[in-house]
Coordinates of N, CA and C in Angstrom, one line a residue:
M1 N -16.6 0.4 6.5 CA -15.7 0.6 5.3 C -16.3 2.3 4.8
K2 N -17.4 2.7 5.5 CA -17.7 4.1 5.0 C -16.9 5.0 5.9
D3 N -16.7 4.3 7.2 CA -15.6 5.3 8.1 C -14.3 5.4 7.5
Q4 N -13.7 4.2 7.0 CA -12.5 4.4 6.3 C -12.6 5.4 5.0
V5 N -13.4 5.2 4.3 CA -13.8 6.3 3.0 C -13.5 7.7 3.5
S6 N -14.3 7.9 4.8 CA -14.4 9.3 5.1 C -13.0 9.7 5.7
I7 N -12.3 8.7 6.2 CA -10.8 9.0 6.6 C -10.0 9.3 5.7
Y8 N -9.9 8.6 4.6 CA -9.1 8.8 3.6 C -9.6 10.0 2.7
Q9 N -10.8 10.5 2.8 CA -11.2 11.7 2.1 C -10.5 12.9 3.0
D10 N -10.5 13.0 4.0 CA -9.9 13.9 5.0 C -8.2 13.7 4.9
Y11 N -7.7 12.5 4.5 CA -6.3 12.1 4.5 C -5.6 12.7 3.1
S12 N -6.5 12.5 1.9 CA -6.0 12.4 0.8 C -4.9 14.0 0.6
C13 N -5.5 15.1 1.1 CA -4.8 16.3 0.7 C -3.6 16.3 1.4
S14 N -3.3 15.5 2.5 CA -2.0 15.7 3.2 C -1.1 14.4 2.9
Y15 N -1.4 13.4 2.2 CA -0.9 12.2 2.2 C 0.3 12.4 1.3
D16 N 0.4 13.1 0.3 CA 1.8 13.1 -0.4 C 3.0 13.9 0.5
L17 N 2.7 14.4 1.5 CA 3.6 14.9 2.4 C 4.5 13.8 2.9
L18 N 3.9 12.7 3.1 CA 4.6 11.5 3.5 C 5.8 11.1 2.4
D19 N 5.3 11.1 1.1 CA 6.2 10.9 0.2 C 7.2 11.9 -0.1
E20 N 7.0 13.1 0.1 CA 7.9 14.1 0.1 C 9.1 14.4 1.4
H21 N 8.8 14.1 2.4 CA 9.3 14.6 3.6 C 9.8 13.5 4.7
V22 N 9.0 12.2 4.6 CA 8.9 11.3 5.8 C 9.9 10.2 5.4
S23 N 11.2 10.1 5.8 CA 12.1 9.0 5.5 C 11.7 7.6 5.6
C24 N 10.9 7.5 6.7 CA 10.6 6.2 7.0 C 9.4 5.4 6.2
Y25 N 8.7 6.6 5.6 CA 7.6 6.2 4.6 C 8.5 5.8 3.2
Q26 N 9.5 6.9 3.0 CA 10.2 6.6 1.7 C 10.9 5.4 1.6
E27 N 11.4 4.9 2.8 CA 12.2 3.8 2.8 C 10.9 2.4 2.6
L28 N 9.9 2.5 2.9 CA 9.0 1.4 2.7 C 8.4 1.4 1.3
R29 N 8.2 2.8 0.7 CA 7.8 2.7 -0.6 C 8.9 2.1 -1.5
D30 N 10.0 2.6 -1.3 CA 11.0 2.2 -2.1 C 11.4 0.4 -2.1
A31 N 11.0 -0.1 -0.9 CA 11.2 -1.5 -0.5 C 10.3 -2.1 -1.7
H32 N 9.0 -1.5 -1.7 CA 8.0 -2.1 -2.7 C 8.6 -1.9 -4.2
L33 N 9.1 -0.6 -4.4 CA 9.4 -0.5 -5.7 C 10.6 -1.4 -6.2
D34 N 11.7 -1.6 -5.2 CA 12.9 -2.4 -5.6 C 12.6 -3.8 -5.7
A35 N 11.7 -4.2 -4.9 CA 11.2 -5.8 -5.1 C 10.5 -6.0 -6.4
L36 N 9.6 -4.8 -6.7 CA 8.9 -4.9 -7.9 C 9.6 -5.0 -9.3
L37 N 10.4 -3.8 -9.2 CA 11.3 -3.7 -10.5 C 12.5 -4.8 -10.5
S38 N 13.0 -5.4 -9.7 CA 14.0 -6.4 -9.6 C 13.7 -7.8 -9.6
S39 N 12.2 -7.9 -9.6 CA 11.3 -9.3 -9.6 C 11.7 -9.8 -11.2
D40 N 11.8 -11.1 -11.2 CA 12.0 -11.7 -12.4 C 10.5 -12.0 -13.1
Q41 N 9.6 -11.3 -12.5 CA 8.1 -11.3 -13.2 C 8.1 -10.0 -13.9
E42 N 7.9 -9.8 -15.2 CA 8.0 -8.6 -16.0 C 6.6 -8.4 -16.6
G43 N 5.4 -9.0 -16.1 CA 4.2 -8.8 -16.6 C 3.4 -7.7 -15.9
R44 N 2.3 -7.6 -16.2 CA 1.4 -6.4 -15.5 C 1.5 -6.4 -13.9
I45 N 1.2 -5.2 -13.4 CA 1.3 -5.1 -11.9 C -0.1 -4.4 -11.6
L46 N -0.8 -5.2 -10.6 CA -1.9 -4.4 -10.0 C -1.4 -3.8 -8.5
D47 N -1.7 -2.5 -8.4 CA -1.4 -1.6 -7.4 C -2.8 -1.5 -6.6
F48 N -2.8 -2.5 -5.7 CA -4.1 -2.3 -4.9 C -4.3 -1.5 -3.5
G49 N -5.1 -0.7 -3.6 CA -5.1 0.7 -2.8 C -4.2 1.1 -3.0
C50 N -4.0 1.8 -4.2 CA -2.9 2.6 -4.9 C -3.0 4.1 -4.4
G51 N -3.8 4.6 -3.6 CA -3.6 6.0 -2.9 C -3.6 6.9 -4.1
T52 N -2.5 7.9 -3.9 CA -2.6 9.0 -4.8 C -1.3 8.6 -5.8
G53 N -1.0 7.3 -5.8 CA 0.2 6.7 -6.9 C 1.4 6.7 -6.6
N54 N 2.0 6.9 -5.2 CA 3.3 6.9 -4.7 C 4.2 5.8 -5.3
V55 N 3.4 4.7 -5.5 CA 4.0 3.4 -6.0 C 3.8 3.3 -7.6
T56 N 2.7 3.5 -7.9 CA 2.2 3.6 -9.3 C 3.0 4.5 -10.2
I57 N 3.3 5.9 -9.9 CA 4.0 6.6 -10.7 C 5.5 6.1 -11.1
P58 N 6.0 5.8 -9.9 CA 7.6 5.3 -10.4 C 7.4 4.1 -11.5
L59 N 6.6 3.0 -11.1 CA 6.3 2.0 -12.1 C 6.2 2.3 -13.5
L60 N 5.2 3.4 -13.4 CA 4.9 3.8 -14.9 C 6.2 4.3 -15.7
E61 N 6.7 5.3 -14.6 CA 8.1 6.0 -15.4 C 9.0 5.0 -15.6
A62 N 9.0 3.9 -15.1 CA 9.9 2.7 -15.3 C 9.7 2.1 -16.4
G63 N 8.4 2.1 -17.2 CA 8.1 1.5 -18.4 C 7.0 0.2 -17.9
R64 N 6.4 0.1 -16.7 CA 5.8 -1.0 -16.4 C 4.4 -0.6 -16.9
E65 N 3.7 -1.8 -17.0 CA 2.0 -1.5 -17.2 C 1.4 -1.7 -15.8
V66 N 0.6 -0.7 -15.5 CA 0.0 -0.8 -14.0 C -1.5 -0.7 -14.3
V67 N -2.4 -1.7 -13.4 CA -3.6 -1.5 -13.1 C -3.7 -0.7 -11.6
A68 N -4.2 0.4 -11.4 CA -4.3 0.9 -10.1 C -5.8 1.3 -9.6
L69 N -5.7 0.6 -8.4 CA -7.2 0.4 -8.1 C -7.4 0.9 -6.5
D70 N -8.5 1.8 -6.3 CA -8.8 2.4 -5.0 C -10.2 2.6 -4.7
T71 N -10.6 2.7 -3.5 CA -12.1 3.0 -3.5 C -12.3 4.4 -3.0
S72 N -11.2 5.3 -3.0 CA -11.2 6.4 -2.7 C -11.1 7.6 -3.8
E73 N -12.3 8.1 -4.0 CA -12.4 9.2 -5.2 C -11.5 10.2 -5.0
D74 N -11.1 10.8 -3.8 CA -10.2 11.7 -3.7 C -8.7 11.5 -4.0
M75 N -8.3 10.3 -3.6 CA -7.0 9.8 -3.8 C -6.9 9.7 -5.2
L76 N -7.6 9.1 -5.9 CA -7.7 8.8 -7.6 C -7.5 9.9 -8.1
R77 N -8.2 10.9 -7.7 CA -8.0 12.3 -8.3 C -6.8 13.1 -8.4
F78 N -5.8 12.6 -7.2 CA -4.6 13.2 -7.1 C -3.6 12.2 -8.1
L79 N -4.0 11.1 -8.2 CA -3.1 10.1 -8.9 C -3.4 10.4 -10.5
K80 N -4.6 10.7 -11.0 CA -5.0 11.2 -12.3 C -4.2 12.4 -12.7
S81 N -4.2 13.3 -11.7 CA -3.4 14.5 -12.0 C -1.9 14.3 -12.3
K82 N -1.4 13.5 -11.3 CA 0.1 13.3 -11.2 C 0.7 12.4 -12.5
S83 N -0.4 11.5 -13.0 CA 0.0 10.5 -14.1 C -0.2 11.1 -15.5
E84 N -0.6 12.3 -15.4 CA -0.7 13.1 -17.2 C 0.7 12.7 -17.8
G85 N 0.1 12.3 -19.1 CA 1.3 12.2 -19.9 C 2.0 10.8 -19.7
L86 N 1.8 10.2 -18.6 CA 2.4 8.8 -18.6 C 1.7 7.9 -19.3
V87 N 2.0 6.6 -19.7 CA 1.4 5.5 -20.5 C 1.5 4.2 -19.8
G88 N 0.5 3.4 -20.0 CA 0.6 2.0 -19.4 C -0.5 1.9 -18.1
L89 N -1.2 3.0 -17.9 CA -2.0 3.1 -16.4 C -3.6 3.0 -16.8
T90 N -3.9 2.0 -16.1 CA -5.7 1.7 -16.0 C -5.9 1.9 -14.6
L91 N -7.0 2.7 -14.5 CA -7.5 2.9 -13.2 C -8.9 2.5 -12.9
F92 N -9.2 2.1 -11.6 CA -10.5 1.5 -11.3 C -10.9 2.2 -9.7
E93 N -12.0 2.6 -9.7 CA -12.5 3.3 -8.5 C -13.5 2.0 -8.1
E94 N -12.9 1.0 -7.6 CA -13.9 -0.2 -7.4 C -13.3 -1.0 -6.1
N95 N -14.2 -1.8 -5.6 CA -13.5 -3.0 -4.8 C -13.1 -4.0 -5.6
I96 N -11.8 -4.6 -5.5 CA -11.5 -5.6 -6.1 C -12.7 -6.8 -6.3
C97 N -13.1 -7.1 -5.4 CA -13.8 -8.3 -5.2 C -15.1 -8.2 -6.0
D98 N -15.4 -7.1 -6.4 CA -16.5 -6.8 -7.4 C -16.0 -6.9 -8.9
L99 N -14.8 -7.0 -8.9 CA -14.3 -7.0 -10.5 C -13.7 -8.5 -11.1
S100 N -14.2 -9.1 -12.0 CA -14.0 -10.2 -12.7 C -12.6 -10.2 -13.3
L101 N -11.8 -11.1 -13.5 CA -10.6 -11.3 -14.4 C -11.0 -10.7 -15.6
G102 N -12.1 -10.9 -16.4 CA -12.6 -10.2 -17.4 C -12.4 -8.8 -17.7
C103 N -13.0 -8.2 -16.4 CA -12.8 -6.9 -16.5 C -11.3 -6.1 -16.5
L104 N -10.8 -7.0 -15.6 CA -9.1 -6.5 -15.2 C -8.3 -6.9 -16.5
G105 N -8.6 -7.8 -17.5 CA -8.0 -8.4 -18.4 C -7.0 -9.4 -17.9
E106 N -5.9 -9.8 -18.7 CA -4.8 -10.9 -18.4 C -4.4 -10.9 -16.8
R107 N -4.0 -12.1 -16.7 CA -3.5 -12.1 -15.1 C -2.2 -11.2 -14.9
F108 N -2.0 -10.9 -13.6 CA -0.8 -10.1 -13.1 C 0.3 -10.9 -12.8
S109 N 1.5 -10.4 -13.1 CA 2.7 -11.2 -12.7 C 3.0 -10.7 -11.3
S110 N 2.5 -9.5 -10.7 CA 2.8 -9.0 -9.5 C 1.6 -8.2 -8.9
I111 N 1.3 -8.4 -7.6 CA 0.1 -7.4 -7.0 C 1.0 -6.9 -5.9
T112 N 0.8 -5.3 -5.7 CA 1.5 -4.6 -4.6 C 0.4 -3.8 -3.6
M113 N 0.6 -4.0 -2.5 CA -0.5 -3.2 -1.4 C 0.3 -2.6 -0.4
M114 N 0.6 -1.4 -0.6 CA 1.3 -0.7 0.7 C 0.4 -0.2 1.7
N115 N 0.6 -0.8 2.8 CA -0.1 -0.3 4.1 C -1.6 -0.4 3.9
V116 N -2.1 -1.6 3.3 CA -3.6 -1.6 2.9 C -4.0 -3.1 3.7
L117 N -3.4 -4.0 3.7 CA -3.8 -5.3 4.3 C -4.5 -5.1 5.4
Y118 N -3.9 -4.2 6.3 CA -4.4 -4.2 7.9 C -5.8 -3.7 8.1
H119 N -6.5 -2.9 7.0 CA -7.8 -2.4 7.3 C -8.8 -3.2 6.2
L120 N -8.4 -4.3 5.9 CA -9.4 -5.0 4.9 C -10.4 -5.9 6.0
G121 N -11.5 -5.7 5.8 CA -12.5 -6.5 6.6 C -12.3 -7.9 6.5
D122 N -12.0 -8.4 5.5 CA -12.0 -10.0 5.4 C -10.7 -10.3 4.5
P123 N -9.6 -10.3 5.1 CA -8.4 -10.2 4.2 C -8.3 -11.6 3.6
E124 N -8.7 -12.8 4.1 CA -8.8 -14.1 3.5 C -9.5 -14.1 2.2
K125 N -10.6 -13.3 2.1 CA -11.1 -13.2 0.8 C -10.6 -12.6 -0.4
Y126 N -9.9 -11.4 0.3 CA -9.2 -10.5 -0.7 C -7.7 -11.4 -1.3
L127 N -7.0 -12.1 -0.3 CA -6.1 -13.1 -0.8 C -6.5 -14.1 -1.7
R128 N -7.5 -14.8 -1.6 CA -8.0 -15.6 -2.4 C -8.3 -15.1 -3.8
K129 N -8.8 -13.9 -3.7 CA -9.1 -12.9 -5.2 C -7.7 -12.8 -5.7
F130 N -6.8 -12.5 -4.9 CA -5.5 -12.1 -5.4 C -4.8 -13.3 -6.0
Y131 N -5.1 -14.6 -5.5 CA -4.4 -15.8 -6.1 C -5.2 -16.1 -7.3
G132 N -6.3 -15.9 -7.5 CA -6.9 -16.2 -8.7 C -6.4 -15.3 -9.8
L133 N -6.1 -14.1 -9.3 CA -5.8 -13.0 -10.5 C -4.2 -13.1 -10.9
L134 N -3.3 -13.8 -10.1 CA -1.8 -13.9 -10.2 C -1.6 -14.9 -11.4
S135 N -0.5 -14.7 -12.1 CA 0.0 -15.8 -13.1 C 0.9 -16.8 -12.1
D136 N 1.2 -17.9 -12.8 CA 1.8 -19.0 -12.1 C 3.3 -18.4 -11.5
D137 N 3.4 -18.6 -10.3 CA 4.7 -18.2 -9.6 C 4.6 -16.8 -9.3
G138 N 3.5 -16.1 -9.6 CA 3.5 -14.6 -9.4 C 3.5 -14.3 -7.8
R139 N 3.8 -12.9 -7.4 CA 4.0 -12.5 -6.3 C 3.3 -11.4 -5.6
V140 N 2.8 -11.3 -4.5 CA 2.2 -10.3 -3.7 C 3.0 -9.8 -2.8
F141 N 3.3 -8.4 -2.9 CA 4.3 -7.4 -2.2 C 3.3 -6.7 -1.1
V142 N 3.7 -6.9 0.1 CA 2.5 -6.5 1.0 C 3.2 -5.7 2.3
S143 N 2.6 -4.7 2.7 CA 3.1 -4.2 4.1 C 2.2 -3.6 4.8
G144 N 2.4 -3.3 6.0 CA 1.5 -2.9 7.1 C 2.1 -2.7 8.4
P145 N 1.2 -2.1 9.3 CA 1.6 -1.9 10.7 C 1.9 -3.1 11.3
S146 N 3.0 -3.4 12.3 CA 3.0 -4.6 13.0 C 2.1 -4.6 14.0
R147 N 1.9 -5.9 14.5 CA 1.4 -6.0 16.0 C 2.1 -5.3 17.0
G148 N 1.5 -4.5 17.7 CA 2.4 -3.8 18.8 C 2.9 -2.6 18.3
I149 N 2.3 -2.0 17.3 CA 2.6 -0.7 16.9 C 2.3 0.3 17.7
D150 N 3.3 1.4 18.0 CA 3.2 2.5 18.8 C 3.1 3.8 18.2
V151 N 1.7 4.2 17.7 CA 1.4 5.2 17.0 C 2.0 6.4 17.6
D152 N 1.7 6.7 18.8 CA 2.1 8.0 19.4 C 3.8 8.1 19.4
G153 N 4.5 7.0 19.8 CA 6.1 7.1 19.5 C 6.2 7.1 18.3
L154 N 5.7 6.6 17.2 CA 6.1 6.8 15.8 C 6.0 8.2 15.4
Y155 N 4.8 8.6 15.8 CA 4.6 10.2 15.5 C 5.6 11.1 15.8
E156 N 6.1 10.7 17.3 CA 7.3 11.7 17.8 C 8.7 11.4 17.2
R157 N 9.1 10.3 16.6 CA 10.2 9.7 15.7 C 10.1 10.6 14.6
V158 N 9.0 10.6 13.7 CA 8.8 11.3 12.5 C 9.1 12.7 12.6
K159 N 8.3 13.2 13.7 CA 8.5 14.7 14.0 C 10.1 15.0 14.2
A160 N 10.9 14.2 14.9 CA 12.3 14.5 15.1 C 13.2 14.5 13.9
D161 N 12.7 13.5 13.0 CA 13.5 13.4 11.6 C 13.2 14.2 10.7
L162 N 12.2 15.0 10.6 CA 11.8 15.9 9.6 C 12.9 17.1 9.5
S163 N 13.1 17.5 8.2 CA 13.8 18.6 8.1 C 13.6 19.9 8.9
D164 N 14.5 20.8 9.1 CA 14.0 21.9 10.0 C 13.1 22.8 9.3
G165 N 12.0 23.2 10.0 CA 10.9 23.8 9.5 C 9.7 23.2 8.7
V166 N 10.0 21.8 8.5 CA 8.9 21.2 7.8 C 7.6 20.8 8.7
F167 N 7.9 20.5 9.9 CA 6.8 20.4 10.6 C 5.9 21.6 10.9
E168 N 6.7 22.6 11.3 CA 6.0 23.8 11.5 C 5.2 24.4 10.4
R169 N 5.6 24.2 9.1 CA 5.1 24.9 8.0 C 3.8 23.9 7.8
Y170 N 4.0 22.4 7.9 CA 2.7 21.5 7.8 C 2.1 21.0 9.0
R171 N 2.2 21.7 10.0 CA 1.5 21.3 11.3 C 0.3 20.8 11.2
N172 N -0.8 21.4 10.8 CA -2.0 20.8 10.6 C -2.1 19.7 9.7
D173 N -1.5 19.4 8.5 CA -1.6 18.3 7.7 C -0.7 17.0 8.5
F174 N 0.2 17.3 9.1 CA 1.0 16.2 9.9 C -0.1 15.7 10.8
L175 N -0.9 16.6 11.7 CA -1.9 16.0 12.8 C -2.8 15.3 12.1
S176 N -3.3 16.0 10.9 CA -4.3 15.3 10.2 C -3.9 13.6 9.9
I177 N -2.5 13.4 9.3 CA -2.0 12.4 9.2 C -2.0 11.3 10.4
Y178 N -1.8 12.0 11.5 CA -1.8 11.2 12.8 C -2.8 10.7 13.2
E179 N -3.8 11.8 13.1 CA -5.2 11.4 13.5 C -5.7 10.4 12.5
A180 N -5.6 10.3 11.5 CA -6.0 9.3 10.7 C -5.5 7.8 10.8
N181 N -4.5 7.8 11.0 CA -3.7 6.6 11.4 C -3.9 6.0 12.9
K182 N -4.1 6.9 13.7 CA -4.8 6.4 15.2 C -6.2 5.8 14.7
K183 N -7.0 6.3 14.1 CA -8.4 5.8 13.9 C -8.0 4.4 12.9
L184 N -7.5 4.4 11.8 CA -7.1 3.2 11.1 C -6.7 2.1 12.0
V185 N -5.8 2.4 12.7 CA -5.0 1.2 13.5 C -5.7 0.5 14.6
A186 N -6.8 1.6 15.1 CA -7.7 1.3 16.2 C -8.5 0.3 16.0
S187 N -9.0 0.1 14.6 CA -10.0 -0.9 14.1 C -9.3 -2.1 13.4
A188 N -7.8 -2.0 13.3 CA -7.3 -2.8 12.3 C -6.7 -4.2 12.7
A189 N -6.6 -5.0 11.6 CA -6.1 -6.5 11.8 C -4.5 -6.3 11.9
L190 N -3.9 -6.6 13.1 CA -2.5 -6.3 13.0 C -1.9 -7.7 12.9
Y191 N -0.7 -7.7 12.4 CA -0.1 -9.1 12.1 C 1.5 -9.0 12.5
D192 N 2.1 -10.2 13.1 CA 3.4 -10.4 13.2 C 3.9 -11.4 12.1
G193 N 5.1 -11.8 12.4 CA 5.6 -12.8 11.0 C 4.7 -14.0 11.1
G194 N 4.4 -14.6 12.5 CA 3.9 -15.9 12.5 C 2.3 -15.7 11.9
S195 N 1.8 -14.8 12.3 CA 0.2 -14.7 12.0 C 0.1 -14.5 10.5
L196 N 1.1 -13.6 10.1 CA 1.0 -13.3 8.4 C 1.2 -14.6 7.6
K197 N 2.3 -15.3 8.2 CA 2.4 -16.6 7.4 C 1.6 -17.6 7.5
E198 N 0.6 -17.3 8.5 CA -0.6 -18.5 8.9 C -1.6 -18.0 8.0
L199 N -1.8 -16.6 7.8 CA -2.8 -16.0 6.9 C -2.6 -16.4 5.5
C200 N -1.5 -16.0 4.9 CA -1.2 -16.3 3.6 C -1.1 -17.7 3.2
G201 N -0.6 -18.6 4.0 CA -0.4 -20.1 3.9 C -1.8 -20.6 3.8
G202 N -2.9 -20.1 4.7 CA -4.1 -20.5 4.5 C -5.0 -20.4 2.9
Q203 N -4.5 -19.4 2.3 CA -4.9 -19.2 1.1 C -4.0 -19.7 -0.3
G204 N -3.1 -20.5 0.3 CA -2.3 -21.1 -1.0 C -0.9 -20.4 -1.1
F205 N -0.8 -19.4 -0.4 CA 0.8 -18.6 -0.7 C 1.8 -19.1 0.3
L206 N 2.9 -19.0 -0.1 CA 4.1 -19.3 0.5 C 4.8 -17.9 0.9
M207 N 5.0 -17.5 2.2 CA 5.7 -16.2 2.6 C 7.1 -16.4 2.3
E208 N 7.5 -15.8 1.2 CA 8.9 -16.0 0.7 C 9.9 -15.1 1.5
S209 N 9.3 -14.0 2.1 CA 10.4 -13.1 3.0 C 9.5 -12.3 3.9
Y210 N 10.1 -11.9 5.0 CA 9.4 -10.9 6.0 C 10.4 -10.1 6.7
D211 N 10.3 -8.8 6.9 CA 11.0 -7.7 7.4 C 10.3 -7.1 8.1
D212 N 10.4 -6.8 9.5 CA 9.5 -5.9 10.3 C 10.4 -4.8 11.0
S213 N 11.5 -4.2 10.2 CA 12.5 -3.3 10.8 C 11.7 -1.9 10.4
F214 N 10.9 -1.9 9.2 CA 10.3 -0.4 8.8 C 9.7 0.3 9.9
Y215 N 9.6 1.7 9.4 CA 8.9 2.4 10.4 C 9.5 2.4 11.8
Y216 N 10.9 2.3 12.0 CA 11.5 2.2 13.4 C 11.0 0.9 14.1
G217 N 10.7 -0.2 13.3 CA 10.3 -1.4 13.8 C 8.7 -1.5 14.0
N218 N 8.1 -0.7 13.4 CA 6.5 -0.4 13.7 C 6.0 -1.0 12.3
N219 N 6.5 -1.6 11.5 CA 5.8 -1.8 10.3 C 6.7 -3.0 9.4
Y220 N 6.0 -3.7 8.8 CA 6.6 -5.0 8.2 C 6.4 -4.6 6.6
F221 N 7.3 -5.7 5.8 CA 7.1 -5.9 4.5 C 7.5 -7.2 4.3
A222 N 6.6 -7.9 3.4 CA 6.6 -9.2 3.2 C 6.3 -9.4 1.6
V223 N 6.8 -10.6 1.3 CA 6.4 -11.2 0.0 C 5.9 -12.6 0.1
F224 N 4.8 -12.7 -0.7 CA 3.8 -13.9 -0.7 C 4.2 -14.5 -2.3
R225 N 4.5 -15.7 -2.6 CA 4.5 -16.3 -3.7 C 3.4 -17.3 -4.0
K226 N 2.9 -17.4 -5.1 CA 1.8 -18.0 -5.4 C 2.6 -19.8 -5.7

């Protein structure tokens, strides 16, 4: 965990370049947002591993109430700055498993975690926690790198797809992002559709949908229903 915190400290200053310039990241972010905002669940949303708020901020702008949680002080500092003037946000710099429902308030209609599940040390524990935090028929929207991800090939695809001059302007930042992802994936729990279905089913969830076409076939987006 300390290694991951250190990685995200280094990563935080470059992270929003993904949101601004990288189309495959934008497509995955939009998959989370489209699913959350079109869901028939209209209650509170938990953004677990919220980072700098690239999912949180559009949800707030759409009038949703969001509890955003991350263990990276650096990431949350950017989120606090970006969310100035917006209402409906509660922030926690905590591990979710250390927080009771009493601390978090009423149950959530939806939980979203974009590119988070794969580096949780005990994913079963977290999913059990989420199950208890969700209202009846609530959903978890989850994404992450697929089993067999080609980080080197993905990096080259991203470079090729960037607008003219963007990579050259932010070369060191994109290299930082690449190195961070290499380190994270090297120690990660990676899933395909079958193993992800088994994981969520073991904690009482139904895998409602699964799509592994994101990031040029290197990333999945799935929905678990309570």
